[in-house]
Amino acid sequence: MDKLIINGGHPIDGEIWISGSKNSGLPILAATLLAETPMHVGNLPHLNDITTMLALLRCMGVGLTIDEKMAAEIDTSSIKEFTAPYDLVKTMRASILVLGPMLARFGEANVSFPGGCAIGSRPVDIHLRGLEAMGATIEIDEGYIRARSDGRLKGAHIFMDTVTVGGTENLLMAAVLAEGKTILENAAREPEVVDLANCLVAMGADIKGIGSDTLTIHGVERLSGCRYNVMADRIETGTFLVAAAAARGRVKVKNTTEHILESVLLKLEEAGGHISTGKDWIELDMKGNRPKAVNLKTAPYPAFPTDMQAQFTAMNAVAEGTGTVIETIFENRLIQIHELNRMGADIKLEGNTAIVTGVDQLKGAPVMASDLRASASLVIAGMVAEGETIVDRIYHIDRGYECIEEKLQLLGARIRRTAG
Ligand code: UD1
């Protein structure tokens, strides 16, 4: 199993290019199932999760060509299978995103039931209830969600009692081909939902209220392919900014924008970061100063993202003062703190709250990645720790960060990958 070996304490200063968004690329690839003519999706990141989604489309019989820049040409005219098998779903829960579009276009979808994962139970009840409200029949059979629709789905008024990104995306993709009007209330407003909605509109969908918590969709009879580039990855952007803040360094991230991570930039300013921005770049400069600990609480967009919580916890671990980190989205998403404490951090866990008192110096240690964002936090900790940190199980990090060690090396970090 690959590991990352990091020698900490080297100055961080440089510029890097941000990749396309994983969490936007995944639903947009699923949305290509709705198009009757070929679709061209650009700016996809080269990540295991994206490869898994492409494999899922391929195993359904979708025609795919991918160029060297990870732009995909996708043709669904050859589709012959309406099943997302267990082998693929078990490696990526976001496979559930093919359920809505497959059902809406073909009247049939069988998706292996995604189980829990390291960060919590992660149910899909809201996805299923919403599809039922649109007239689908759903059975759970031998570990599979088997959804059927007799003719087109029917528009419905759906209130989602929890803000769910995947649920909003699945129901939106189902509603664009349903007969009549669908209203999705308490919809997620994450930039990735907006990116998906913009892509669907470019395919011919009629969606009002994009970016708000109420989406009104008038179903159309067919959608066609278009050319669409996925947005920049706001979590990758934020991760590199936090890494520079923790290391008292400077980073300029390019091909990204400040509008997608305002709550994160506010916290970085509070931590003492000097931030400047342009149309497609953000720069953070700590001017050599130690970060100040910040308090934060995760919540749906536009509040502070759960996907940035672990990285800020790592920064707080070496900051001046004490910061409180409250996780409200996933029940088991503070697990990385035990590994950080093994590196000398002073973090106490009380329920869903981590109380992080900054220490002068972390010490390198062998640590184990437990999920995607937790592994990013361990890499950040390794970069600022004294001595060598070995991060094991980095397949988690490869799911969400393109060329992580190359990009960090460009900033001055001493980091390399070993196999075995
Ligand atoms: C997406 C992101 C993930 C991010 C999360 C929250 C992708 C591929 N992943 O995950 O990186 O951390 O949003 O911003 O985009 N819930 C239910 N019932 C449901 C669905 C969700 O109770 O049917 C709950 C979940 O358990 C969780 C909360 O809703 O507590 C939010 O989850 P959700 O927004 O659905 O997360 P994902 O879409 O899986």
CSV table of C-alpha atoms in Angstrom, one decimal, residues 158-413:
chain,number,residue,atom,x,y,z
A,158,ILE,CA,-40.6,17.9,-2.4
A,159,PHE,CA,-39.4,19.2,1.0
A,160,MET,CA,-36.1,17.8,2.1
A,161,ASP,CA,-36.0,17.7,5.9
A,162,THR,CA,-32.1,17.7,5.9
A,163,VAL,CA,-30.0,19.8,3.6
A,164,THR,CA,-28.4,17.1,1.4
A,165,VAL,CA,-26.0,17.8,-1.5
A,166,GLY,CA,-26.3,14.4,-3.1
A,167,GLY,CA,-30.0,14.2,-2.5
A,168,THR,CA,-30.6,17.6,-4.1
A,169,GLU,CA,-28.5,16.6,-7.1
A,170,ASN,CA,-30.2,13.3,-7.6
A,171,LEU,CA,-33.7,14.7,-7.4
A,172,LEU,CA,-32.7,17.7,-9.6
A,173,MET,CA,-31.4,15.3,-12.3
A,174,ALA,CA,-34.6,13.2,-12.0
A,175,ALA,CA,-36.9,16.3,-12.2
A,176,VAL,CA,-35.4,17.8,-15.4
A,177,LEU,CA,-37.0,15.0,-17.5
A,178,ALA,CA,-40.1,14.6,-15.3
A,179,GLU,CA,-43.6,15.6,-16.6
A,180,GLY,CA,-44.7,18.9,-15.2
A,181,LYS,CA,-43.3,21.0,-12.4
A,182,THR,CA,-41.1,20.0,-9.5
A,183,ILE,CA,-40.3,22.2,-6.5
A,184,LEU,CA,-37.3,21.1,-4.4
A,185,GLU,CA,-37.5,22.9,-1.0
A,186,ASN,CA,-34.6,23.2,1.5
A,187,ALA,CA,-32.3,22.4,-1.4
A,188,ALA,CA,-28.5,22.4,-0.9
A,189,ARG,CA,-26.9,25.6,-2.2
A,190,GLU,CA,-23.3,24.3,-2.5
A,191,PRO,CA,-21.4,25.7,-5.5
A,192,GLU,CA,-21.3,22.1,-6.9
A,193,VAL,CA,-25.1,21.9,-7.0
A,194,VAL,CA,-25.1,25.3,-8.8
A,195,ASP,CA,-22.4,23.9,-11.3
A,196,LEU,CA,-24.6,20.8,-12.0
A,197,ALA,CA,-27.7,23.0,-12.4
A,198,ASN,CA,-25.8,25.3,-14.9
A,199,CYS,CA,-24.7,22.2,-16.8
A,200,LEU,CA,-28.3,20.9,-17.0
A,201,VAL,CA,-29.5,24.2,-18.2
A,202,ALA,CA,-26.8,24.1,-21.0
A,203,MET,CA,-28.2,20.7,-21.9
A,204,GLY,CA,-31.7,22.2,-22.3
A,205,ALA,CA,-33.2,21.9,-18.8
A,206,ASP,CA,-35.6,24.5,-17.3
A,207,ILE,CA,-34.5,25.3,-13.7
A,208,LYS,CA,-35.3,28.4,-11.7
A,209,GLY,CA,-33.9,29.5,-8.4
A,210,ILE,CA,-30.3,28.2,-9.1
A,211,GLY,CA,-28.2,29.0,-6.0
A,212,SER,CA,-31.2,29.4,-3.7
A,213,ASP,CA,-32.8,26.9,-1.4
A,214,THR,CA,-35.8,26.5,-3.6
A,215,LEU,CA,-35.4,25.0,-7.0
A,216,THR,CA,-38.3,25.0,-9.5
A,217,ILE,CA,-37.9,22.7,-12.4
A,218,HIS,CA,-40.2,22.4,-15.4
A,219,GLY,CA,-39.5,19.0,-16.9
A,220,VAL,CA,-38.6,18.8,-20.6
A,221,GLU,CA,-39.0,15.8,-22.9
A,222,ARG,CA,-35.4,15.5,-23.9
A,223,LEU,CA,-32.0,16.9,-23.2
A,224,SER,CA,-29.1,17.1,-25.5
A,225,GLY,CA,-25.3,17.0,-25.1
A,226,CYS,CA,-23.3,20.2,-24.7
A,227,ARG,CA,-19.7,21.2,-23.9
A,228,TYR,CA,-19.2,22.0,-20.2
A,229,ASN,CA,-16.2,22.6,-18.1
A,230,VAL,CA,-16.5,21.7,-14.4
A,231,MET,CA,-15.7,24.4,-11.9
A,232,ALA,CA,-12.5,24.7,-9.8
A,233,ASP,CA,-12.2,22.5,-6.7
A,234,ARG,CA,-13.0,24.7,-3.7
A,235,ILE,CA,-11.9,22.1,-1.2
A,236,GLU,CA,-8.5,21.6,-2.9
A,237,THR,CA,-8.2,25.4,-3.0
A,238,GLY,CA,-8.9,25.7,0.7
A,239,THR,CA,-6.6,22.8,1.6
A,240,PHE,CA,-3.6,24.5,0.0
A,241,LEU,CA,-4.4,27.8,1.6
A,242,VAL,CA,-4.7,26.2,5.0
A,243,ALA,CA,-1.4,24.3,4.5
A,244,ALA,CA,0.4,27.6,3.8
A,245,ALA,CA,-1.3,29.2,6.9
A,246,ALA,CA,-0.2,26.3,9.2
A,247,ALA,CA,3.3,26.5,7.8
A,248,ARG,CA,3.6,30.3,8.2
A,249,GLY,CA,4.2,30.5,4.5
A,250,ARG,CA,2.8,31.9,1.3
A,251,VAL,CA,0.8,30.3,-1.6
A,252,LYS,CA,-0.9,31.6,-4.7
A,253,VAL,CA,-3.5,29.3,-6.0
A,254,LYS,CA,-4.5,29.8,-9.6
A,255,ASN,CA,-7.5,28.8,-11.8
A,256,THR,CA,-9.9,29.2,-8.9
A,257,THR,CA,-12.1,31.9,-7.4
A,258,GLU,CA,-12.8,33.5,-4.0
A,259,HIS,CA,-16.6,33.4,-4.5
A,260,ILE,CA,-16.7,29.7,-3.8
A,261,LEU,CA,-15.1,29.8,-0.4
A,262,GLU,CA,-15.9,32.9,1.4
A,263,SER,CA,-16.5,31.3,4.8
A,264,VAL,CA,-13.1,29.6,4.6
A,265,LEU,CA,-11.3,32.9,3.6
A,266,LEU,CA,-12.9,34.7,6.5
A,267,LYS,CA,-11.5,32.1,8.9
A,268,LEU,CA,-8.1,32.3,7.3
A,269,GLU,CA,-8.1,36.1,7.7
A,270,GLU,CA,-9.1,35.5,11.4
A,271,ALA,CA,-6.1,33.2,11.7
A,272,GLY,CA,-3.8,36.0,10.6
A,273,GLY,CA,-3.5,35.3,6.8
A,274,HIS,CA,-3.1,38.2,4.5
A,275,ILE,CA,-5.3,37.4,1.6
A,276,SER,CA,-5.4,39.0,-1.9
A,277,THR,CA,-7.5,37.9,-4.8
A,278,GLY,CA,-7.9,38.4,-8.5
A,279,LYS,CA,-10.4,37.1,-11.1
A,280,ASP,CA,-9.0,33.6,-11.1
A,281,TRP,CA,-6.5,33.4,-8.2
A,282,ILE,CA,-6.2,33.7,-4.4
A,283,GLU,CA,-3.0,34.4,-2.5
A,284,LEU,CA,-2.4,33.8,1.2
A,285,ASP,CA,0.7,35.2,2.9
A,286,MET,CA,1.3,34.6,6.7
A,287,LYS,CA,4.5,36.8,6.5
A,288,GLY,CA,6.2,34.3,8.7
A,289,ASN,CA,3.7,34.6,11.5
A,290,ARG,CA,2.3,31.7,13.6
A,291,PRO,CA,-1.5,31.3,12.8
A,292,LYS,CA,-4.0,32.2,15.5
A,293,ALA,CA,-6.4,29.5,16.6
A,294,VAL,CA,-10.0,29.9,15.2
A,295,ASN,CA,-13.4,28.6,16.3
A,296,LEU,CA,-15.6,27.1,13.7
A,297,LYS,CA,-18.8,25.1,13.2
A,298,THR,CA,-19.6,23.2,10.1
A,299,ALA,CA,-23.0,23.6,8.4
A,300,PRO,CA,-24.4,23.6,4.9
A,301,TYR,CA,-23.2,26.2,2.4
A,302,PRO,CA,-22.7,29.2,2.6
A,303,ALA,CA,-21.6,28.3,6.2
A,304,PHE,CA,-18.3,26.6,6.9
A,305,PRO,CA,-17.8,23.3,4.9
A,306,THR,CA,-17.4,20.0,6.7
A,307,ASP,CA,-14.9,19.1,4.0
A,308,MET,CA,-12.5,21.8,5.4
A,309,GLN,CA,-12.9,21.0,9.1
A,310,ALA,CA,-10.0,18.5,9.4
A,311,GLN,CA,-7.5,20.8,7.7
A,312,PHE,CA,-8.4,23.7,10.1
A,313,THR,CA,-8.1,21.3,13.0
A,314,ALA,CA,-4.5,20.6,11.9
A,315,MET,CA,-3.8,24.3,11.6
A,316,ASN,CA,-5.3,25.0,15.0
A,317,ALA,CA,-3.0,22.2,16.4
A,318,VAL,CA,0.0,24.5,15.8
A,319,ALA,CA,-1.7,27.8,16.3
A,320,GLU,CA,-1.5,30.4,19.1
A,321,GLY,CA,-4.3,29.9,21.5
A,322,THR,CA,-7.3,27.5,21.7
A,323,GLY,CA,-9.8,26.9,18.9
A,324,THR,CA,-13.1,25.0,19.1
A,325,VAL,CA,-14.2,22.9,16.1
A,326,ILE,CA,-17.8,21.7,16.0
A,327,GLU,CA,-18.8,19.2,13.4
A,328,THR,CA,-22.6,19.2,12.7
A,329,ILE,CA,-22.9,17.3,9.4
A,330,PHE,CA,-21.3,13.9,9.9
A,331,GLU,CA,-21.3,12.1,13.2
A,332,ASN,CA,-17.8,10.5,13.1
A,333,ARG,CA,-15.8,13.1,11.3
A,334,LEU,CA,-13.3,14.1,14.0
A,335,ILE,CA,-11.4,10.8,14.0
A,336,GLN,CA,-8.2,12.3,12.7
A,337,ILE,CA,-7.6,14.0,16.0
A,338,HIS,CA,-6.3,10.8,17.6
A,339,GLU,CA,-3.6,10.6,14.9
A,340,LEU,CA,-2.8,14.3,15.4
A,341,ASN,CA,-2.5,13.7,19.2
A,342,ARG,CA,0.0,10.9,18.3
A,343,MET,CA,2.1,13.7,16.7
A,344,GLY,CA,2.0,15.7,19.9
A,345,ALA,CA,-1.2,17.8,19.4
A,346,ASP,CA,-3.3,18.8,22.3
A,347,ILE,CA,-6.9,18.1,21.2
A,348,LYS,CA,-9.8,17.1,23.5
A,349,LEU,CA,-12.9,15.5,22.0
A,350,GLU,CA,-16.3,16.2,23.6
A,351,GLY,CA,-19.1,14.7,21.6
A,352,ASN,CA,-19.0,16.5,18.2
A,353,THR,CA,-16.6,19.2,19.5
A,354,ALA,CA,-12.8,19.2,19.3
A,355,ILE,CA,-11.1,21.6,21.6
A,356,VAL,CA,-7.7,22.3,20.1
A,357,THR,CA,-5.0,24.0,22.0
A,358,GLY,CA,-2.1,24.9,19.8
A,359,VAL,CA,1.3,23.5,20.7
A,360,ASP,CA,4.7,25.1,19.7
A,361,GLN,CA,5.8,22.1,17.7
A,362,LEU,CA,4.3,18.8,16.4
A,363,LYS,CA,6.6,15.8,16.1
A,364,GLY,CA,6.7,13.5,13.1
A,365,ALA,CA,5.2,10.0,13.5
A,366,PRO,CA,3.7,7.2,11.5
A,367,VAL,CA,0.0,7.9,11.1
A,368,MET,CA,-2.9,6.3,9.3
A,369,ALA,CA,-5.4,8.1,7.0
A,370,SER,CA,-9.0,7.2,7.7
A,371,ASP,CA,-10.9,9.3,5.1
A,372,LEU,CA,-10.2,11.8,2.4
A,373,ARG,CA,-10.1,15.1,4.3
A,374,ALA,CA,-8.6,13.5,7.4
A,375,SER,CA,-5.7,12.4,5.3
A,376,ALA,CA,-5.2,16.0,4.1
A,377,SER,CA,-5.0,17.1,7.7
A,378,LEU,CA,-2.3,14.6,8.4
A,379,VAL,CA,-0.3,15.8,5.5
A,380,ILE,CA,-0.6,19.4,6.7
A,381,ALA,CA,0.5,18.3,10.2
A,382,GLY,CA,3.4,16.4,8.7
A,383,MET,CA,4.5,19.5,6.7
A,384,VAL,CA,4.8,21.5,9.9
A,385,ALA,CA,6.1,18.8,12.3
A,386,GLU,CA,9.6,18.3,13.3
A,387,GLY,CA,11.1,15.2,11.6
A,388,GLU,CA,9.6,12.5,9.5
A,389,THR,CA,5.9,11.7,9.2
A,390,ILE,CA,4.7,8.6,7.3
A,391,VAL,CA,1.1,8.7,6.2
A,392,ASP,CA,-0.3,5.3,5.6
A,393,ARG,CA,-3.5,4.3,3.6
A,394,ILE,CA,-3.1,7.2,1.2
A,395,TYR,CA,-5.6,5.7,-1.2
A,396,HIS,CA,-8.0,8.0,0.7
A,397,ILE,CA,-6.1,11.1,-0.4
A,398,ASP,CA,-5.8,9.9,-4.0
A,399,ARG,CA,-9.6,9.9,-4.2
A,400,GLY,CA,-9.7,13.7,-3.8
A,401,TYR,CA,-6.4,15.4,-4.5
A,402,GLU,CA,-4.8,15.4,-7.9
A,403,CYS,CA,-0.9,15.1,-7.8
A,404,ILE,CA,-0.8,16.0,-4.2
A,405,GLU,CA,2.9,15.4,-3.6
A,406,GLU,CA,3.9,17.1,-6.9
A,407,LYS,CA,1.9,20.2,-6.0
A,408,LEU,CA,3.2,20.3,-2.4
A,409,GLN,CA,6.8,19.8,-3.7
A,410,LEU,CA,6.2,22.9,-5.9
A,411,LEU,CA,5.5,24.9,-2.8
A,412,GLY,CA,8.7,23.7,-1.1
A,413,ALA,CA,7.4,20.7,1.0
